[in-house]
Coordinates of C-alpha atoms and ligand atoms in Angstrom, one line a residue:
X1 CA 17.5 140.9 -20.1
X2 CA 16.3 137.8 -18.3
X3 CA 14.1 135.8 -20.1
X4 CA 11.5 133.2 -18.5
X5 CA 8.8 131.3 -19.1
X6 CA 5.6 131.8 -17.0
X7 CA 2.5 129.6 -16.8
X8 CA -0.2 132.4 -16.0
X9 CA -3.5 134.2 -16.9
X10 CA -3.0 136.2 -20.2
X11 CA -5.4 138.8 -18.5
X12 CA -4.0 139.4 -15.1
X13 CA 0.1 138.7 -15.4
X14 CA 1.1 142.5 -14.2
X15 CA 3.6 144.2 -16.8
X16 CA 4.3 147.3 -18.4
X17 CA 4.1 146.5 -22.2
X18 CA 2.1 142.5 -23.3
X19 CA 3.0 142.2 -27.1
X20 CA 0.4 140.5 -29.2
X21 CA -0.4 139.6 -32.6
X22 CA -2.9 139.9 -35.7
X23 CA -2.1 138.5 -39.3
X24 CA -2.0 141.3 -42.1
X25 CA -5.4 141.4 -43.5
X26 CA -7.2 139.4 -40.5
X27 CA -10.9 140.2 -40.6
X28 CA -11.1 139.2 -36.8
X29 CA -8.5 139.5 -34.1
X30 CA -7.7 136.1 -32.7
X31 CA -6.5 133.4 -29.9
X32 CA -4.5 135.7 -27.1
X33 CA -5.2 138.5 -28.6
X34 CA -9.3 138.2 -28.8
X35 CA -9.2 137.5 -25.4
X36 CA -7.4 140.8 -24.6
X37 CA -9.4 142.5 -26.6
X38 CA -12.6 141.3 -25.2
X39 CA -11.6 141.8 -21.7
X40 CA -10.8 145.3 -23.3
X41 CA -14.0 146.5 -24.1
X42 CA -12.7 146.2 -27.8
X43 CA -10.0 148.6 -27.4
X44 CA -8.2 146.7 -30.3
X45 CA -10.4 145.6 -32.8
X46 CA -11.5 149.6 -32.8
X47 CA -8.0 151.0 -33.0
X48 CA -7.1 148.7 -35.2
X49 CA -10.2 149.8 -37.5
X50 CA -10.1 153.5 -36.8
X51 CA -6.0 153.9 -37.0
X52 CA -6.0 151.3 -40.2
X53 CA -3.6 149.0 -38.3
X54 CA -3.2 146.5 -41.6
X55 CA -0.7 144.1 -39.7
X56 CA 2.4 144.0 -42.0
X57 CA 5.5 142.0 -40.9
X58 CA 7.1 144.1 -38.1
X59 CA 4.8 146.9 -37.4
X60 CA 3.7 148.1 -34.3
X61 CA 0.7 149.8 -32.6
X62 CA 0.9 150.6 -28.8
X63 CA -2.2 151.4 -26.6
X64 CA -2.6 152.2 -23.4
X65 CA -4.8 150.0 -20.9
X66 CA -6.9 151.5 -18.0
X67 CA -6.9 149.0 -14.9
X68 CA -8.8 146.6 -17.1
X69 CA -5.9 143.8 -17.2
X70 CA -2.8 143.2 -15.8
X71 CA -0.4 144.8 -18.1
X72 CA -0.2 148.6 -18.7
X73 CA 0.2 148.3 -22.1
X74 CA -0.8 145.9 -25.4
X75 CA 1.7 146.0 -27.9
X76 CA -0.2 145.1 -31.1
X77 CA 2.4 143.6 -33.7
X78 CA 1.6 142.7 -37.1
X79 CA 3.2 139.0 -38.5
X80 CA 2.3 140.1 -42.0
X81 CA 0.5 137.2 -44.3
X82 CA -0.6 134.5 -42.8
X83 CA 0.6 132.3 -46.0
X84 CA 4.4 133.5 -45.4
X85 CA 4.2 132.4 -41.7
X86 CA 6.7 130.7 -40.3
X87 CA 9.7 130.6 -37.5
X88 CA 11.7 133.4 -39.4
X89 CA 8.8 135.6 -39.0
X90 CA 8.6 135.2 -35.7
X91 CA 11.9 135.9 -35.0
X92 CA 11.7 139.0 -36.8
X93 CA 8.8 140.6 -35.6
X94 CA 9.6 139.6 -32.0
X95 CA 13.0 142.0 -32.8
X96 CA 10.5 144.4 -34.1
X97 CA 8.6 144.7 -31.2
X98 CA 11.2 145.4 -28.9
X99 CA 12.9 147.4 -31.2
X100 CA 9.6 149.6 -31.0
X101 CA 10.3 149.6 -27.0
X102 CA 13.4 150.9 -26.9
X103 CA 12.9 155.0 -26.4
X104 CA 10.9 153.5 -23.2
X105 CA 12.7 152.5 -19.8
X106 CA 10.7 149.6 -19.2
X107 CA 11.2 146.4 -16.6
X108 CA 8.7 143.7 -17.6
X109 CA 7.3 143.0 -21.0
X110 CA 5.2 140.1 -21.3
X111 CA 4.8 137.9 -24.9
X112 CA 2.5 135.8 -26.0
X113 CA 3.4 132.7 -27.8
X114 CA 3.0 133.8 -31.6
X115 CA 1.9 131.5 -34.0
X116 CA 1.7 128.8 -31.1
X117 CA -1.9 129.0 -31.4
X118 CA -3.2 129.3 -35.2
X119 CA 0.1 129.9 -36.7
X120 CA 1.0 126.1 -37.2
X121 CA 4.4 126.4 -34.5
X122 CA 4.4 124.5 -31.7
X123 CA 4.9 126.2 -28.0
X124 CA 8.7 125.0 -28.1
X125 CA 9.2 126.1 -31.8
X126 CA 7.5 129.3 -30.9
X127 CA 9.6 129.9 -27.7
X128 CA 12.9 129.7 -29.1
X129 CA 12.0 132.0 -32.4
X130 CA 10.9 134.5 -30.1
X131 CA 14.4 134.1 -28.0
X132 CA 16.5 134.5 -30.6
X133 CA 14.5 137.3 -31.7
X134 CA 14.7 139.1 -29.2
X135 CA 18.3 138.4 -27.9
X136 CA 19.9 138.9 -30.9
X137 CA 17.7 142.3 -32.3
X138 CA 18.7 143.8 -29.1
X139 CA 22.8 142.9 -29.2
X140 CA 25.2 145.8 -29.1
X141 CA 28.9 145.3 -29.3
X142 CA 29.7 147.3 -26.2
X143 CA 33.6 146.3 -25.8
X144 CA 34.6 150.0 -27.3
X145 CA 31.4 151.9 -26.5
X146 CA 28.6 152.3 -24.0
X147 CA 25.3 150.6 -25.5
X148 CA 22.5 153.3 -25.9
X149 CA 19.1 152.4 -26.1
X150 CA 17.1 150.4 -23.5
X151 CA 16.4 146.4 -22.8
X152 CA 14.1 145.8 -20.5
X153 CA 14.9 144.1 -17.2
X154 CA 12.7 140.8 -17.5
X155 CA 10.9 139.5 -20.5
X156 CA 8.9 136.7 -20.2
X157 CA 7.1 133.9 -22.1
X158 CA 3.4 133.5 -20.9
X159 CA 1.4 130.3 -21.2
X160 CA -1.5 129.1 -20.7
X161 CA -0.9 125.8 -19.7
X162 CA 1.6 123.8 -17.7
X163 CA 2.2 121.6 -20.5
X164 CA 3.1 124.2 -23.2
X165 CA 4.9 125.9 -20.8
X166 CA 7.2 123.0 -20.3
X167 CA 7.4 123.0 -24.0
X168 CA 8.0 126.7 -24.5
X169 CA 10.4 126.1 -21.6
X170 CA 13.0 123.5 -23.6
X171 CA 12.3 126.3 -26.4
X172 CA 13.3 129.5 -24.5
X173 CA 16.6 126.9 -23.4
X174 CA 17.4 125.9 -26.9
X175 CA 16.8 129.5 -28.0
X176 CA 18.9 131.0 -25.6
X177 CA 22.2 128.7 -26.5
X178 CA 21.3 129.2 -30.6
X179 CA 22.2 133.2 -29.3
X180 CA 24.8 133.1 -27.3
X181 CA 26.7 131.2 -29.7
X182 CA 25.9 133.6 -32.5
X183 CA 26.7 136.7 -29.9
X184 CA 30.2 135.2 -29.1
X185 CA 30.8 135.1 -33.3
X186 CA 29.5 138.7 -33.5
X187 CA 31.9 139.8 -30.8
X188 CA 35.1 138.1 -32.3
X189 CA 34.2 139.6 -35.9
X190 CA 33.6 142.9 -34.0
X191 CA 37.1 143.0 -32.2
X192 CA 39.4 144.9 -33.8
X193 CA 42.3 143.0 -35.5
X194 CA 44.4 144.7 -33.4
X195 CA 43.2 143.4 -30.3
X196 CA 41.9 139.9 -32.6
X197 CA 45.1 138.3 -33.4
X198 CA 45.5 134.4 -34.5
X199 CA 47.1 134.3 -30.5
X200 CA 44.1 135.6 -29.5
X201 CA 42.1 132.8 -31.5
X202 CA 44.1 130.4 -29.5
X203 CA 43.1 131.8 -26.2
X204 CA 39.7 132.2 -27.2
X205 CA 39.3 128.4 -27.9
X206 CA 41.2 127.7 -25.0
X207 CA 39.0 129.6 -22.9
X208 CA 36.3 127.9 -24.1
X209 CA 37.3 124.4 -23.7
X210 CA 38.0 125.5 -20.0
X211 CA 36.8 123.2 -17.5
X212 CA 35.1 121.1 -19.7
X213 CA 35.5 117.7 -19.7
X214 CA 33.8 116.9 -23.5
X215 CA 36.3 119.8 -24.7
X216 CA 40.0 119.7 -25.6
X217 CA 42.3 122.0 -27.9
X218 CA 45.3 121.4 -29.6
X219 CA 47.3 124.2 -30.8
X220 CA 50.0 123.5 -33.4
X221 CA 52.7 126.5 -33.2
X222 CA 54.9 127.8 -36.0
X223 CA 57.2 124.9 -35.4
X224 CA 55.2 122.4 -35.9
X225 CA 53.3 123.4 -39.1
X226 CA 56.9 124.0 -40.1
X227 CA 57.7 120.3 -39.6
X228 CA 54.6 119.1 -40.4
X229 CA 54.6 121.0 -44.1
X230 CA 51.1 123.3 -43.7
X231 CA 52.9 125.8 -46.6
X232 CA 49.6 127.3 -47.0
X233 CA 49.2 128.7 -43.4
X234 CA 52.9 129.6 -43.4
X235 CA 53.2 131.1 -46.7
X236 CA 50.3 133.6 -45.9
X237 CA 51.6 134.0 -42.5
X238 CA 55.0 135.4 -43.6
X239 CA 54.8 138.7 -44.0
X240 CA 53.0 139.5 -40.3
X241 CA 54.5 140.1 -37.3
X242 CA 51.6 137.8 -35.9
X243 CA 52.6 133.7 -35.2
X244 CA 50.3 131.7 -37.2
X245 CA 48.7 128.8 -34.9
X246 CA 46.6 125.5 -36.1
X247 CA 43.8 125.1 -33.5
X248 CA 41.9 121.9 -33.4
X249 CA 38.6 121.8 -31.0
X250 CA 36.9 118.4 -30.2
X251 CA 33.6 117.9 -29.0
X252 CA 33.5 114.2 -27.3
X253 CA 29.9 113.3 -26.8
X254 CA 29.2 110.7 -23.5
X255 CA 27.6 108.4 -25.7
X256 CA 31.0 107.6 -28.1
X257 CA 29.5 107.9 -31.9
X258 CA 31.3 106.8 -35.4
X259 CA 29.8 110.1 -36.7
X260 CA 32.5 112.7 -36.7
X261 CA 31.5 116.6 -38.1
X262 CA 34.6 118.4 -39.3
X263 CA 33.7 122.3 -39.1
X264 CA 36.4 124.4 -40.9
X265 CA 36.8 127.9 -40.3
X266 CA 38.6 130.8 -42.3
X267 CA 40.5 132.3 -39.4
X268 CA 42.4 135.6 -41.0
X269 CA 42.5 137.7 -38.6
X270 CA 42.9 140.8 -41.1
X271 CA 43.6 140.4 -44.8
X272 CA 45.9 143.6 -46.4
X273 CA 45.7 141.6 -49.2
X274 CA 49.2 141.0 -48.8
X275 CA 51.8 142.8 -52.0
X276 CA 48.3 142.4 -53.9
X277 CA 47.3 145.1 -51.6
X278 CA 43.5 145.5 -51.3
X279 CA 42.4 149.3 -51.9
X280 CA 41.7 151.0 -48.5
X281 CA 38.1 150.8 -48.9
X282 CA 38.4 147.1 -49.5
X283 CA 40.3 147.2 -46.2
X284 CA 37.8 149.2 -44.0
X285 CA 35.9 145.8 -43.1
X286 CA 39.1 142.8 -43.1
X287 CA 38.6 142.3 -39.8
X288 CA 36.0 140.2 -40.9
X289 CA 37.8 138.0 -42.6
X290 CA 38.0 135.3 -39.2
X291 CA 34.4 135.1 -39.3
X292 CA 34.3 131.8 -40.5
X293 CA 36.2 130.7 -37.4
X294 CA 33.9 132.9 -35.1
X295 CA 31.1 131.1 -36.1
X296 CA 33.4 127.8 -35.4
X297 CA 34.2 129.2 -32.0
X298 CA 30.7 130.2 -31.5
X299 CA 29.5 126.8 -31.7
X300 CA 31.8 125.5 -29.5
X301 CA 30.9 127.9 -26.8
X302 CA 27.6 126.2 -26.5
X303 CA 28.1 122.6 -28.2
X304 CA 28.7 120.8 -24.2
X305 CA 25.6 122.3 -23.0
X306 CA 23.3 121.4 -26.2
X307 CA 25.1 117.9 -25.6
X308 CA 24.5 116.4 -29.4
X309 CA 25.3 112.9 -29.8
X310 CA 27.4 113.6 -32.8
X311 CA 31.6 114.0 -32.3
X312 CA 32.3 117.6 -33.5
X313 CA 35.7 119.0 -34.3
X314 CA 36.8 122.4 -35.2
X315 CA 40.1 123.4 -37.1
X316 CA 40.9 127.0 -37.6
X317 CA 43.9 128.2 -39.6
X318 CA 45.2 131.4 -37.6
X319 CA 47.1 133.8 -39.6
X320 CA 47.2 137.3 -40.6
X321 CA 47.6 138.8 -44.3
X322 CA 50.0 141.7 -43.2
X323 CA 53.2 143.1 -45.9
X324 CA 56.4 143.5 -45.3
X325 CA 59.6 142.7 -47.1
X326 CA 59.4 139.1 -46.0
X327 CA 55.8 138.7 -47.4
X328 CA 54.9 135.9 -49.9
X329 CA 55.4 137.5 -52.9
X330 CA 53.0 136.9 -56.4
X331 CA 55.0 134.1 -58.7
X332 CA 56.3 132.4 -55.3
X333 CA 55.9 128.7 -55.3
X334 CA 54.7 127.2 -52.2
X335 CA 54.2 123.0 -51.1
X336 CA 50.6 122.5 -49.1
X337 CA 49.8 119.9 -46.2
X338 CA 49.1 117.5 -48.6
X339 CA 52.2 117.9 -50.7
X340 CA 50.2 119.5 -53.7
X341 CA 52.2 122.7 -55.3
X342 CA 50.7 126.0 -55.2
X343 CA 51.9 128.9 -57.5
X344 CA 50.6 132.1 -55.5
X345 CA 49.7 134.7 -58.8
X346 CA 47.7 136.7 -56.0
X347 CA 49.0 137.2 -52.5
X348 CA 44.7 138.6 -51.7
X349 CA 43.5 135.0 -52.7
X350 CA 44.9 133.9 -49.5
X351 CA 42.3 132.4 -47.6
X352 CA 42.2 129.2 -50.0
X353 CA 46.1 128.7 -49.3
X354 CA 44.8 128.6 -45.4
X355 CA 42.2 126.0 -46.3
X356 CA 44.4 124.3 -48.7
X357 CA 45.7 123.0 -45.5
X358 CA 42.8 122.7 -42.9
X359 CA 41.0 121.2 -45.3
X360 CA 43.8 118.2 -45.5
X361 CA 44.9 117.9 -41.8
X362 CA 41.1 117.6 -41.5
X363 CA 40.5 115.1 -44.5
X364 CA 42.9 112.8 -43.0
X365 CA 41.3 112.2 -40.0
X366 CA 38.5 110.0 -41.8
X367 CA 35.6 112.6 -41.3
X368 CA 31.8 112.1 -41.8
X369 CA 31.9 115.2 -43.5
X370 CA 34.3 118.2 -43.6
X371 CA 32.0 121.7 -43.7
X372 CA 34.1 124.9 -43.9
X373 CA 33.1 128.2 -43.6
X374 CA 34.7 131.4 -45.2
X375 CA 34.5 134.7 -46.5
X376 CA 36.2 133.8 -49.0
X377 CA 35.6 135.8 -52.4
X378 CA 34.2 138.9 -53.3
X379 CA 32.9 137.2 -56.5
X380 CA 30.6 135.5 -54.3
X381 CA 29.0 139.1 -53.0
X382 CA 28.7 140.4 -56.7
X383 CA 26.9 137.3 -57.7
X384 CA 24.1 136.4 -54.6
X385 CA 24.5 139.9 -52.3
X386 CA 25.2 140.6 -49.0
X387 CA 22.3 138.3 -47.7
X388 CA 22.9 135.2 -49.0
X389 CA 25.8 132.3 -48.6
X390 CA 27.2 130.4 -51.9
X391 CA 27.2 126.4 -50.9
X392 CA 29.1 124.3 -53.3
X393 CA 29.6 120.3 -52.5
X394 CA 30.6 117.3 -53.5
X395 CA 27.9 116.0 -52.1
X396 CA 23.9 115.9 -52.6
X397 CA 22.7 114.7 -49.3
X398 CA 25.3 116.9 -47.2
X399 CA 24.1 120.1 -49.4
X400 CA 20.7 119.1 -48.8
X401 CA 20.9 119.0 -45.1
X402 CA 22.9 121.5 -44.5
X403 CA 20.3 123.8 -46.8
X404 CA 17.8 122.4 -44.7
X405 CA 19.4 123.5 -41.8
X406 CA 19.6 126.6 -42.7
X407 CA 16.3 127.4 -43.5
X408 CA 14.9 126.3 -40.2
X409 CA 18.0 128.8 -39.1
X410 CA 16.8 131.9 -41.1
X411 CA 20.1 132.1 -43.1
X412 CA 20.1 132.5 -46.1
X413 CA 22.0 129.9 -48.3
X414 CA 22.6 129.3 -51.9
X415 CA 23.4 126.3 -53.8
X416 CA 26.2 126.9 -56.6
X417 CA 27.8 124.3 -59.1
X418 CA 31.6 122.9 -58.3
X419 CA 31.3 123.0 -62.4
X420 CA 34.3 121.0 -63.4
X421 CA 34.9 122.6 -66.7
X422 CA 36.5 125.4 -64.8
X423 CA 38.9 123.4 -63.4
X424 CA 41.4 123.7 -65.8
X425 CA 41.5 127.7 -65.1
X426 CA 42.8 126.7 -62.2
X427 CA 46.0 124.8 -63.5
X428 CA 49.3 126.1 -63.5
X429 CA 52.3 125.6 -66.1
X430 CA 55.0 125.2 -63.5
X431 CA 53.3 124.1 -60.1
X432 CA 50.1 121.7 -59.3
X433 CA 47.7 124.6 -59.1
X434 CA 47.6 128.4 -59.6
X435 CA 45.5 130.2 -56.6
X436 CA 44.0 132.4 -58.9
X437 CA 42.0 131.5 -62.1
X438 CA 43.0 132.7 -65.3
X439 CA 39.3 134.1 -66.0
X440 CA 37.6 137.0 -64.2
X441 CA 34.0 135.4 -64.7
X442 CA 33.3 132.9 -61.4
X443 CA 35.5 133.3 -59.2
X444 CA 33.0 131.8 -56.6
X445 CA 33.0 128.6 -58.1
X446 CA 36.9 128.8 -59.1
X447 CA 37.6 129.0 -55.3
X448 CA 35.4 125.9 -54.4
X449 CA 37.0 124.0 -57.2
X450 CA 40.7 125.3 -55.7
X451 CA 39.5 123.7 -52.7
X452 CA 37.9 120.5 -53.6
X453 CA 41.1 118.4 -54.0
X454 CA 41.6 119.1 -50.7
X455 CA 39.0 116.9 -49.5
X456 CA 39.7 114.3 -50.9
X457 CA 37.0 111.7 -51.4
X458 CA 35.2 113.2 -48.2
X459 CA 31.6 114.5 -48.3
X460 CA 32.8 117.7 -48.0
X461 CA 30.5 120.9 -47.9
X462 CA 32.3 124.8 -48.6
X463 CA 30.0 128.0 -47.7
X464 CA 31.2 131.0 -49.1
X465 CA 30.0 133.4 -46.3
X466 CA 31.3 136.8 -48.0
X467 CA 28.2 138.7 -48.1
X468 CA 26.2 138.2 -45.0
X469 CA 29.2 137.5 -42.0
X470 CA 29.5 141.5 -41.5
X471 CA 26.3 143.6 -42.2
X472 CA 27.4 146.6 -44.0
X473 CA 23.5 147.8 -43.3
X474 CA 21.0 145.6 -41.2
X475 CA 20.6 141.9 -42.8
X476 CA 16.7 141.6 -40.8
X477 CA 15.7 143.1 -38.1
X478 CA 17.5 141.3 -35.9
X479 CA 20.7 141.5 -37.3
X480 CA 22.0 144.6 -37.7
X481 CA 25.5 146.7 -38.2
X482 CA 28.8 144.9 -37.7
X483 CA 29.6 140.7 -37.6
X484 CA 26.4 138.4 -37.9
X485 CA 27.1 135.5 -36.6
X486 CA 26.1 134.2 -39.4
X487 CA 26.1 130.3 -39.7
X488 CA 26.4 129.5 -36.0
X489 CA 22.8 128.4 -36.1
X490 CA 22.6 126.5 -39.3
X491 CA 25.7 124.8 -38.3
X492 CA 23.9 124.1 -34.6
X493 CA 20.8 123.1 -36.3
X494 CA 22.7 121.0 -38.4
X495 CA 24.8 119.0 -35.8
X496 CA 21.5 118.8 -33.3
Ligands
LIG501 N1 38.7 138.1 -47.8 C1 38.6 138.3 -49.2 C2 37.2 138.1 -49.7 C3 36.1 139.1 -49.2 C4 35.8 140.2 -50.0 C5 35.5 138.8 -48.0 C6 34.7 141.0 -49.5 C7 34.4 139.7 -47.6 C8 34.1 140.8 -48.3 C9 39.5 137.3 -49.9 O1 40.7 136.9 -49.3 C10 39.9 138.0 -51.2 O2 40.5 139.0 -51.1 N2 39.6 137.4 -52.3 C11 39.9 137.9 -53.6 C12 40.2 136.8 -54.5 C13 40.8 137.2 -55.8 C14 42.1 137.8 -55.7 C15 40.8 136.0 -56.7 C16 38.7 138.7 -54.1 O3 37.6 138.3 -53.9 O4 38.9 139.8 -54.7
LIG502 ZN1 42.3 138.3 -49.6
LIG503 ZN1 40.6 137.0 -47.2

């Protein structure tokens, strides 16, 4: 679908479908679409009135046109309340409204702005809603399978002026990178773990940083975690046929800047459990359990063309949680990055043992702020569901902004206490720690705490991304079956 945005009379810009608006519960139809529907003899105001067309979020109402404008069709979509307006909505419904397209082979639809006009967006705010709307409701993971259902050819942005086209322009742009970074995460946490190996990881991020200047990778083999003392990485690694690799992405803005973001990623590439073996319905969806680093990855595939000014760096802790008679076994003692002891009770709490030592490489490079990412406990999915992150921090600023972030984002994030009572259920009789707590109530918040020496001293924000990086059903409408993405556009938002 190529998307574009056009300066060019609502009334006459030729298309097969125009999609345009009314609030739930609007007495009058407004802005674009009054003048539609004036040019249209009324056409919509009546069918509105006669098929009871009340506007909720998402619906749709399709009527045909007669020579009187440009377009063959008006799409009427509702945005539901006009009190719950706002980007996330529009980003939704413009899913919605393709999403109502799709039994039709069409090759232009035309969009007005929504909420550009009296929605309180502006043309640039609107654009890029709409964009990601659009791009991502219509994603199919197509690697394995031939897509079914149609996109149409060209879609494209009308405006009524040159200046808010230029706005809605920058929009569509920003838009466009926001998807393809969250597509590229949806594909990686779609791929198989037999094709989605940590080596695979590696050639991912090298492929990438490919012939970009602002981009380099480092890759730290088996060897020289070995030497370097990452027990955490190697411990969990032991059991799988699979090399376990440290990859470390940096982002090198043109303007050099003291502010350096340190985005950590869970990177199992599929998690058994490990001699804790998960049950096999537990199992069905452990390829998922690299979507922290997808969304890593993700960002990094579009970081040098959004250009922040803001040094970015991305460490991912490649492994797979596989058994076999050289796996880590429950009771084993291993010694972390940072020299800490780890007794491992339970070879399934594994992703913490990775982080154990990300988290330190990456907290002794003097960071800004450390923020990892990782679907890291089942806890987490019992307490806030399948739609909503657990952030924990040590920090109230970095918490707030990255909450912040994520609500202009449309992901839905959770603040949770690092409530250091429970770290004592975390303390072991013959090692530093215990990866497991001795109580079955919060394992959320155990985890965080697990992590938070780690860090260190560093403002340090952990997102428990459990429930919402693989939709077992749809997450909104334009997220549905399979790896989300989730996070790639907070973490964007964030860093722009
Ligand atoms: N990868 C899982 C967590 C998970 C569960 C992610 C469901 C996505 C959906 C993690 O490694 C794990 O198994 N955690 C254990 C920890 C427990 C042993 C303390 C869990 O949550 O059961
Ligand atoms: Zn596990
Ligand atoms: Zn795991």
């Amino acid at each position: 679908m190529n998307i574009t945005v056009q300066k060019e009379d609502l009334t006459s810009i030729p298309c097969d479908v125009l999609i345009v608006n009314r609030f739930q519960d609007q007495k009058e139809l407004a802005g674009a679409t009054k003048i539609i529907d004036d040019v249209l003899e009324g056409l919509l105001s009546n069918a509105v009135k006669e098929d009871g067309f009340a506007g909720t979020r998402g619906s749709t109402l399709m009527l045909r046109t007669q020579g009187q404008i440009g377009a063959k069709r008006v799409l009427l979509v509702g945005l539901g309340k006009e009190e719950d307006f706002c980007e996330e909505v529009v980003r939704s419904v413009s899913a919605s409204a393709l999403g109502a397209l799709s039994s039709m082979k069409l090759k232009h639809v035309v969009s007005i702005l929504h909420g550009a006009g009296n929605g309180g967006l502006s043309p640039r705010q609107s654009a890029k809603a709409i964009v990601e709307g659009v791009t991502l409701g219509t994603y199919t993971f197509s690697t394995y399978k031939k897509a079914k259902g149609n996109v149409p050819q060209q879609f494209t942005l009308v405006c009524k002026t040159a200046r808010s086209a230029k706005a809605a322009d920058q929009g569509r742009e920003r838009g466009a990178l926001f998807a393809e970074g969250t597509i590229l995460a949806r594909d990686l946490v779609n791929t198989p773990a037999q094709d989605m190996t940590p080596a695979h990881l590696v050639d991912v991020a090298k492929g990438i940083a490919k012939g970009k200047k602002n981009l380099k990778v480092k890759v730290l083999d088996k060897e020289k975690l070995q030497k370097m003392g990452a027990g955490g990485i190697l411990g969990v690694s032991q059991g799988s046929d699979q090399d376990p690799y440290l990859i470390h992405l940096t982002y090198t803005p043109a303007k050099p800047s003291k502010k350096k973001i340190f985005l950590v990623g869970k990177a199992v590439t599929f998690d058994t459990g490990g001699l804790s073996l998960k049950p096999s319905k537990g199992m069905e969806t452990m390829k998922c359990d690299m979507a922290g680093s997808a969304a890593v990855l993700g960002v990094f595939s579009v970081i040098a063309d959004l250009a922040p000014d803001v040094e970015v760096h991305g460490v991912l802790g490649a492994v797979e949680n596989a058994i076999s008679a050289k796996a880590i076994r429950p009771g084993d003692i291993i010694s972390v990055l940072n020299k800490k002891t780890v007794e491992v009770l339970n070879t399934d709490a594994e992703g913490r043992l990775t982080l154990a030592d990300t988290l330190a490489y990456s907290a002794k490079q003097k960071p800004t702020v450390i923020i990892d990412m990782a679907t890291l406990t089942g806890a987490c999915v019992v307490a806030l569901g399948e739609e909503i992150t657990a952030l924990m921090s040590n920090s109230d600023e970095w918490a707030d902004n990255v909450l912040e972030a994520s609500n202009a984002a449309g992901e839905k994030m959770w603040r949770m206490p690092l409530e250091q009572n429970y770290a004592k259920l975390m303390e072991s009789k013959i090692a530093d720690y215990r990866n497991i707590s001795t109580s079955r109530y919060g394992g959320s918040i155990t985890a965080g705490l697990f992590l938070q020496p780690f860090v260190g001293d560093t403002p340090w924000v952990h997102l428990d991304i459990a429930g919402p990086a693989f939709a077992e059903r749809p997450l909104n409408t334009y997220t549905k079956h399979g790896g989300s993405g989730h996070a790639v556009r907070t973490l964007l938002t964030l860093i722009k």
